[in-house]
mmCIF file of C-alpha atoms in Angstrom:
data_model
loop_
_atom_site.group_PDB
_atom_site.id
_atom_site.type_symbol
_atom_site.label_atom_id
_atom_site.label_comp_id
_atom_site.label_asym_id
_atom_site.label_seq_id
_atom_site.Cartn_x
_atom_site.Cartn_y
_atom_site.Cartn_z
ATOM 1 C CA MET A 1 79.033 126.916 -152.800
ATOM 2 C CA LYS A 2 82.000 129.207 -153.788
ATOM 3 C CA ILE A 3 79.506 131.266 -155.983
ATOM 4 C CA LEU A 4 77.131 131.669 -153.012
ATOM 5 C CA LEU A 5 79.917 132.682 -150.684
ATOM 6 C CA SER A 6 81.168 135.215 -153.299
ATOM 7 C CA ILE A 7 77.645 136.647 -153.748
ATOM 8 C CA LEU A 8 77.222 137.025 -149.877
ATOM 9 C CA ALA A 9 80.611 138.747 -149.656
ATOM 10 C CA ILE A 10 79.650 141.299 -152.295
ATOM 11 C CA ILE A 11 76.233 141.837 -150.674
ATOM 12 C CA SER A 12 77.996 142.398 -147.352
ATOM 13 C CA ILE A 13 80.336 145.014 -148.833
ATOM 14 C CA TYR A 14 77.413 146.737 -150.605
ATOM 15 C CA LEU A 15 75.328 146.917 -147.339
ATOM 16 C CA VAL A 16 78.366 148.324 -145.262
ATOM 17 C CA ASP A 17 78.660 151.031 -148.078
ATOM 18 C CA LEU A 18 74.925 151.785 -148.012
ATOM 19 C CA SER A 19 74.824 152.310 -144.327
ATOM 20 C CA SER A 20 78.089 154.192 -144.128
ATOM 21 C CA GLY A 21 79.918 152.353 -141.489
ATOM 22 C CA GLN A 22 78.109 149.881 -139.359
ATOM 23 C CA ALA A 23 80.359 149.662 -136.501
ATOM 24 C CA CYS A 24 79.851 153.219 -135.263
ATOM 25 C CA SER A 25 77.820 151.992 -132.249
ATOM 26 C CA ALA A 26 81.111 150.360 -130.988
ATOM 27 C CA PHE A 27 82.690 153.756 -130.303
ATOM 28 C CA THR A 28 82.069 154.997 -126.810
ATOM 29 C CA ASP A 29 84.188 158.233 -126.982
ATOM 30 C CA SER A 30 83.240 161.329 -128.975
ATOM 31 C CA ALA A 31 86.787 161.905 -130.234
ATOM 32 C CA LEU A 32 87.041 158.345 -131.647
ATOM 33 C CA CYS A 33 83.575 158.574 -133.042
ATOM 34 C CA ASP A 34 84.118 161.800 -134.923
ATOM 35 C CA GLY A 35 87.451 160.613 -136.131
ATOM 36 C CA GLU A 36 85.636 158.001 -138.169
ATOM 37 C CA ALA A 37 84.288 159.465 -141.459
ATOM 38 C CA ALA A 38 81.083 157.519 -141.407
ATOM 39 C CA CYS A 39 80.198 158.228 -137.874
ATOM 40 C CA THR A 40 78.861 161.134 -135.847
ATOM 41 C CA TRP A 41 78.543 161.879 -132.101
ATOM 42 C CA ASN A 42 74.975 162.885 -131.067
ATOM 43 C CA GLY A 43 76.034 164.677 -127.970
ATOM 44 C CA GLY A 44 74.116 165.037 -124.783
ATOM 45 C CA VAL A 45 74.651 163.417 -121.398
ATOM 46 C CA ASN A 46 74.035 159.875 -122.766
ATOM 47 C CA GLY A 47 75.860 160.546 -126.025
ATOM 48 C CA GLN A 48 76.142 157.821 -128.630
ATOM 49 C CA CYS A 49 78.058 157.322 -131.738
ATOM 50 C CA ASN A 50 75.728 156.749 -134.693
ATOM 51 C CA CYS A 51 75.987 156.109 -138.404
ATOM 52 C CA ALA A 52 76.350 159.490 -140.137
ATOM 53 C CA SER A 53 74.183 158.328 -143.055
ATOM 54 C CA GLU A 54 70.742 159.699 -143.368
ATOM 55 C CA VAL A 55 69.687 156.897 -145.639
ATOM 56 C CA LYS A 56 66.745 154.962 -143.985
ATOM 57 C CA LEU A 57 66.681 151.433 -145.124
ATOM 58 C CA ASP A 58 63.996 148.757 -145.388
ATOM 59 C CA ILE A 59 65.661 145.352 -146.054
ATOM 60 C CA LEU A 60 63.592 142.236 -147.010
ATOM 61 C CA PHE A 61 65.589 139.072 -146.968
ATOM 62 C CA GLY A 62 64.422 136.187 -149.131
ATOM 63 C CA LEU A 63 66.207 133.117 -147.793
ATOM 64 C CA ASP A 64 66.215 129.904 -149.771
ATOM 65 C CA THR A 65 65.312 126.895 -147.699
ATOM 66 C CA SER A 66 64.947 124.539 -150.628
ATOM 67 C CA GLY A 67 66.505 121.074 -151.064
ATOM 68 C CA SER A 68 69.110 122.390 -153.587
ATOM 69 C CA ILE A 69 70.644 124.780 -151.276
ATOM 70 C CA GLY A 70 71.116 122.115 -148.740
ATOM 71 C CA TYR A 71 71.754 122.258 -145.024
ATOM 72 C CA GLU A 72 75.288 123.519 -145.262
ATOM 73 C CA GLY A 73 74.284 126.294 -147.762
ATOM 74 C CA PHE A 74 71.492 127.388 -145.449
ATOM 75 C CA GLN A 75 73.897 127.675 -142.597
ATOM 76 C CA VAL A 76 76.069 130.012 -144.762
ATOM 77 C CA GLN A 77 73.002 132.139 -145.253
ATOM 78 C CA LYS A 78 72.235 132.196 -141.543
ATOM 79 C CA ASP A 79 75.785 133.120 -140.708
ATOM 80 C CA PHE A 80 75.706 136.062 -143.194
ATOM 81 C CA VAL A 81 72.440 137.450 -141.747
ATOM 82 C CA GLU A 82 73.633 136.915 -138.215
ATOM 83 C CA GLY A 83 76.781 138.727 -139.080
ATOM 84 C CA LEU A 84 74.788 141.736 -140.220
ATOM 85 C CA VAL A 85 72.641 141.676 -137.108
ATOM 86 C CA LEU A 86 75.676 141.451 -134.751
ATOM 87 C CA ARG A 87 77.644 144.198 -136.538
ATOM 88 C CA GLY A 88 74.603 146.353 -136.271
ATOM 89 C CA LEU A 89 72.807 148.050 -139.016
ATOM 90 C CA ALA A 90 71.821 151.745 -138.652
ATOM 91 C CA ASN A 91 69.345 152.117 -135.804
ATOM 92 C CA ASP A 92 66.475 153.137 -138.078
ATOM 93 C CA THR A 93 66.984 150.153 -140.497
ATOM 94 C CA ARG A 94 63.813 147.997 -140.684
ATOM 95 C CA LEU A 95 64.107 144.319 -141.599
ATOM 96 C CA GLY A 96 61.845 141.565 -142.738
ATOM 97 C CA PHE A 97 62.459 137.805 -143.605
ATOM 98 C CA TYR A 98 60.678 135.608 -146.166
ATOM 99 C CA MET A 99 61.831 131.866 -146.262
ATOM 100 C CA PHE A 100 61.117 130.174 -149.474
ATOM 101 C CA ASN A 101 61.120 126.719 -150.993
ATOM 102 C CA THR A 102 57.991 125.102 -152.488
ATOM 103 C CA TRP A 103 56.011 127.723 -150.602
ATOM 104 C CA VAL A 104 56.812 131.321 -149.572
ATOM 105 C CA ASN A 105 56.605 131.776 -145.805
ATOM 106 C CA ASP A 106 56.324 135.519 -144.867
ATOM 107 C CA THR A 107 58.080 134.706 -141.674
ATOM 108 C CA GLN A 108 58.677 138.214 -140.388
ATOM 109 C CA PRO A 109 57.213 141.343 -142.182
ATOM 110 C CA ILE A 110 59.486 144.425 -142.453
ATOM 111 C CA GLN A 111 59.535 145.943 -139.009
ATOM 112 C CA ASP A 112 61.579 148.025 -136.653
ATOM 113 C CA TRP A 113 63.771 145.840 -134.518
ATOM 114 C CA SER A 114 65.665 148.617 -132.706
ATOM 115 C CA GLU A 115 64.074 147.928 -129.372
ATOM 116 C CA LYS A 116 64.199 144.184 -129.906
ATOM 117 C CA GLN A 117 67.823 143.330 -130.776
ATOM 118 C CA SER A 118 68.059 140.162 -128.728
ATOM 119 C CA GLU A 119 64.664 138.890 -130.231
ATOM 120 C CA LEU A 120 66.006 139.663 -133.661
ATOM 121 C CA LEU A 121 69.276 137.692 -133.002
ATOM 122 C CA GLN A 122 67.201 134.764 -131.606
ATOM 123 C CA PHE A 123 64.942 134.731 -134.582
ATOM 124 C CA VAL A 124 68.012 134.596 -136.879
ATOM 125 C CA LYS A 125 69.660 131.787 -134.871
ATOM 126 C CA GLY A 126 66.337 129.847 -134.924
ATOM 127 C CA MET A 127 65.819 129.941 -138.742
ATOM 128 C CA TRP A 128 65.737 126.323 -140.081
ATOM 129 C CA TRP A 129 66.276 124.558 -143.378
ATOM 130 C CA SER A 130 63.249 122.581 -144.566
ATOM 131 C CA GLY A 131 63.975 121.306 -148.160
ATOM 132 C CA GLY A 132 61.523 121.293 -151.048
ATOM 133 C CA TRP A 133 61.472 122.944 -154.428
ATOM 134 C CA THR A 134 62.698 126.479 -155.306
ATOM 135 C CA ASN A 135 59.817 128.777 -155.959
ATOM 136 C CA THR A 136 61.739 131.921 -156.837
ATOM 137 C CA GLY A 137 58.924 133.347 -158.931
ATOM 138 C CA GLN A 138 56.385 133.345 -156.031
ATOM 139 C CA LEU A 139 59.007 134.795 -153.703
ATOM 140 C CA LEU A 140 59.517 137.722 -156.063
ATOM 141 C CA SER A 141 55.795 138.267 -156.458
ATOM 142 C CA ASP A 142 55.102 137.993 -152.717
ATOM 143 C CA GLY A 143 58.105 140.020 -151.666
ATOM 144 C CA LEU A 144 57.494 142.989 -154.070
ATOM 145 C CA ALA A 145 53.928 143.055 -153.062
ATOM 146 C CA HIS A 146 54.781 143.262 -149.385
ATOM 147 C CA MET A 147 57.279 146.070 -150.031
ATOM 148 C CA ALA A 148 54.652 148.009 -151.824
ATOM 149 C CA SER A 149 51.797 147.495 -149.259
ATOM 150 C CA PRO A 150 50.352 150.241 -147.176
ATOM 151 C CA GLY A 151 51.984 150.326 -143.772
ATOM 152 C CA ILE A 152 55.281 149.057 -145.166
ATOM 153 C CA TYR A 153 56.001 151.312 -148.140
ATOM 154 C CA ASP A 154 57.514 154.669 -147.171
ATOM 155 C CA ALA A 155 58.798 156.983 -149.944
ATOM 156 C CA SER A 156 61.329 158.457 -147.492
ATOM 157 C CA ARG A 157 63.068 154.994 -147.114
ATOM 158 C CA GLN A 158 65.306 152.953 -149.554
ATOM 159 C CA GLN A 159 63.896 149.561 -150.144
ATOM 160 C CA ILE A 160 66.285 146.615 -150.691
ATOM 161 C CA PHE A 161 65.113 143.114 -151.505
ATOM 162 C CA ILE A 162 68.036 140.581 -150.914
ATOM 163 C CA ILE A 163 67.432 137.196 -152.269
ATOM 164 C CA ILE A 164 69.983 134.634 -151.104
ATOM 165 C CA THR A 165 69.699 131.437 -153.183
ATOM 166 C CA ASP A 166 71.850 128.921 -154.956
ATOM 167 C CA GLY A 167 70.366 130.105 -158.236
ATOM 168 C CA ASN A 168 68.617 126.811 -158.998
ATOM 169 C CA PRO A 169 65.025 128.013 -159.664
ATOM 170 C CA CYS A 170 63.496 124.654 -160.497
ATOM 171 C CA LEU A 171 59.927 123.605 -159.749
ATOM 172 C CA PRO A 172 58.363 120.241 -160.629
ATOM 173 C CA GLN A 173 57.401 119.999 -164.294
ATOM 174 C CA SER A 174 53.678 120.170 -163.316
ATOM 175 C CA GLN A 175 54.309 123.737 -162.023
ATOM 176 C CA GLY A 176 56.455 125.116 -164.849
ATOM 177 C CA GLY A 177 59.681 123.072 -164.568
ATOM 178 C CA CYS A 178 63.087 124.552 -164.869
ATOM 179 C CA PRO A 179 64.331 127.112 -165.457
ATOM 180 C CA GLN A 180 61.864 129.723 -164.384
ATOM 181 C CA THR A 181 62.369 133.240 -165.556
ATOM 182 C CA ALA A 182 62.492 136.170 -163.178
ATOM 183 C CA CYS A 183 62.270 138.618 -166.100
ATOM 184 C CA GLN A 184 58.495 138.853 -165.909
ATOM 185 C CA TYR A 185 58.888 140.526 -162.462
#
């Protein structure tokens, strides 16, 4: 559990750095906004403080719902993702969610959630743990194929595939046993 929390903390710091300050939308005054290095005021009558980064992100989350992650571990994953949603990613960040255990469930393809923030938060809060084996190999295969598919892949966007798991990639012996190797991907 400590390793999972450490990994989530590192990922969180990395994403904050990638999107150059995710709390810019909290500033409602141009002077405060422009005083923050990672933010810029867009002006106009309905001015808003936005992330100064021009990096457009597509993030696909692979969330482990297997038996080895356990209910508590899954709740840690949900809290992490909910924290990202609540802090607000850059407006043009597109998100997708794949849940994986014995099977890979392409729950939500990468999409623009900017007009559906409450729906996104409801989705994250409604994610559930189901148990099963850990089919990391199939997640990698399906997730990478999804990110490369027409309608999703955009050369002008940075693609990030975040897999949150306990690192136990075991399948039943009849399906390859343990450990699997991700090196083939």
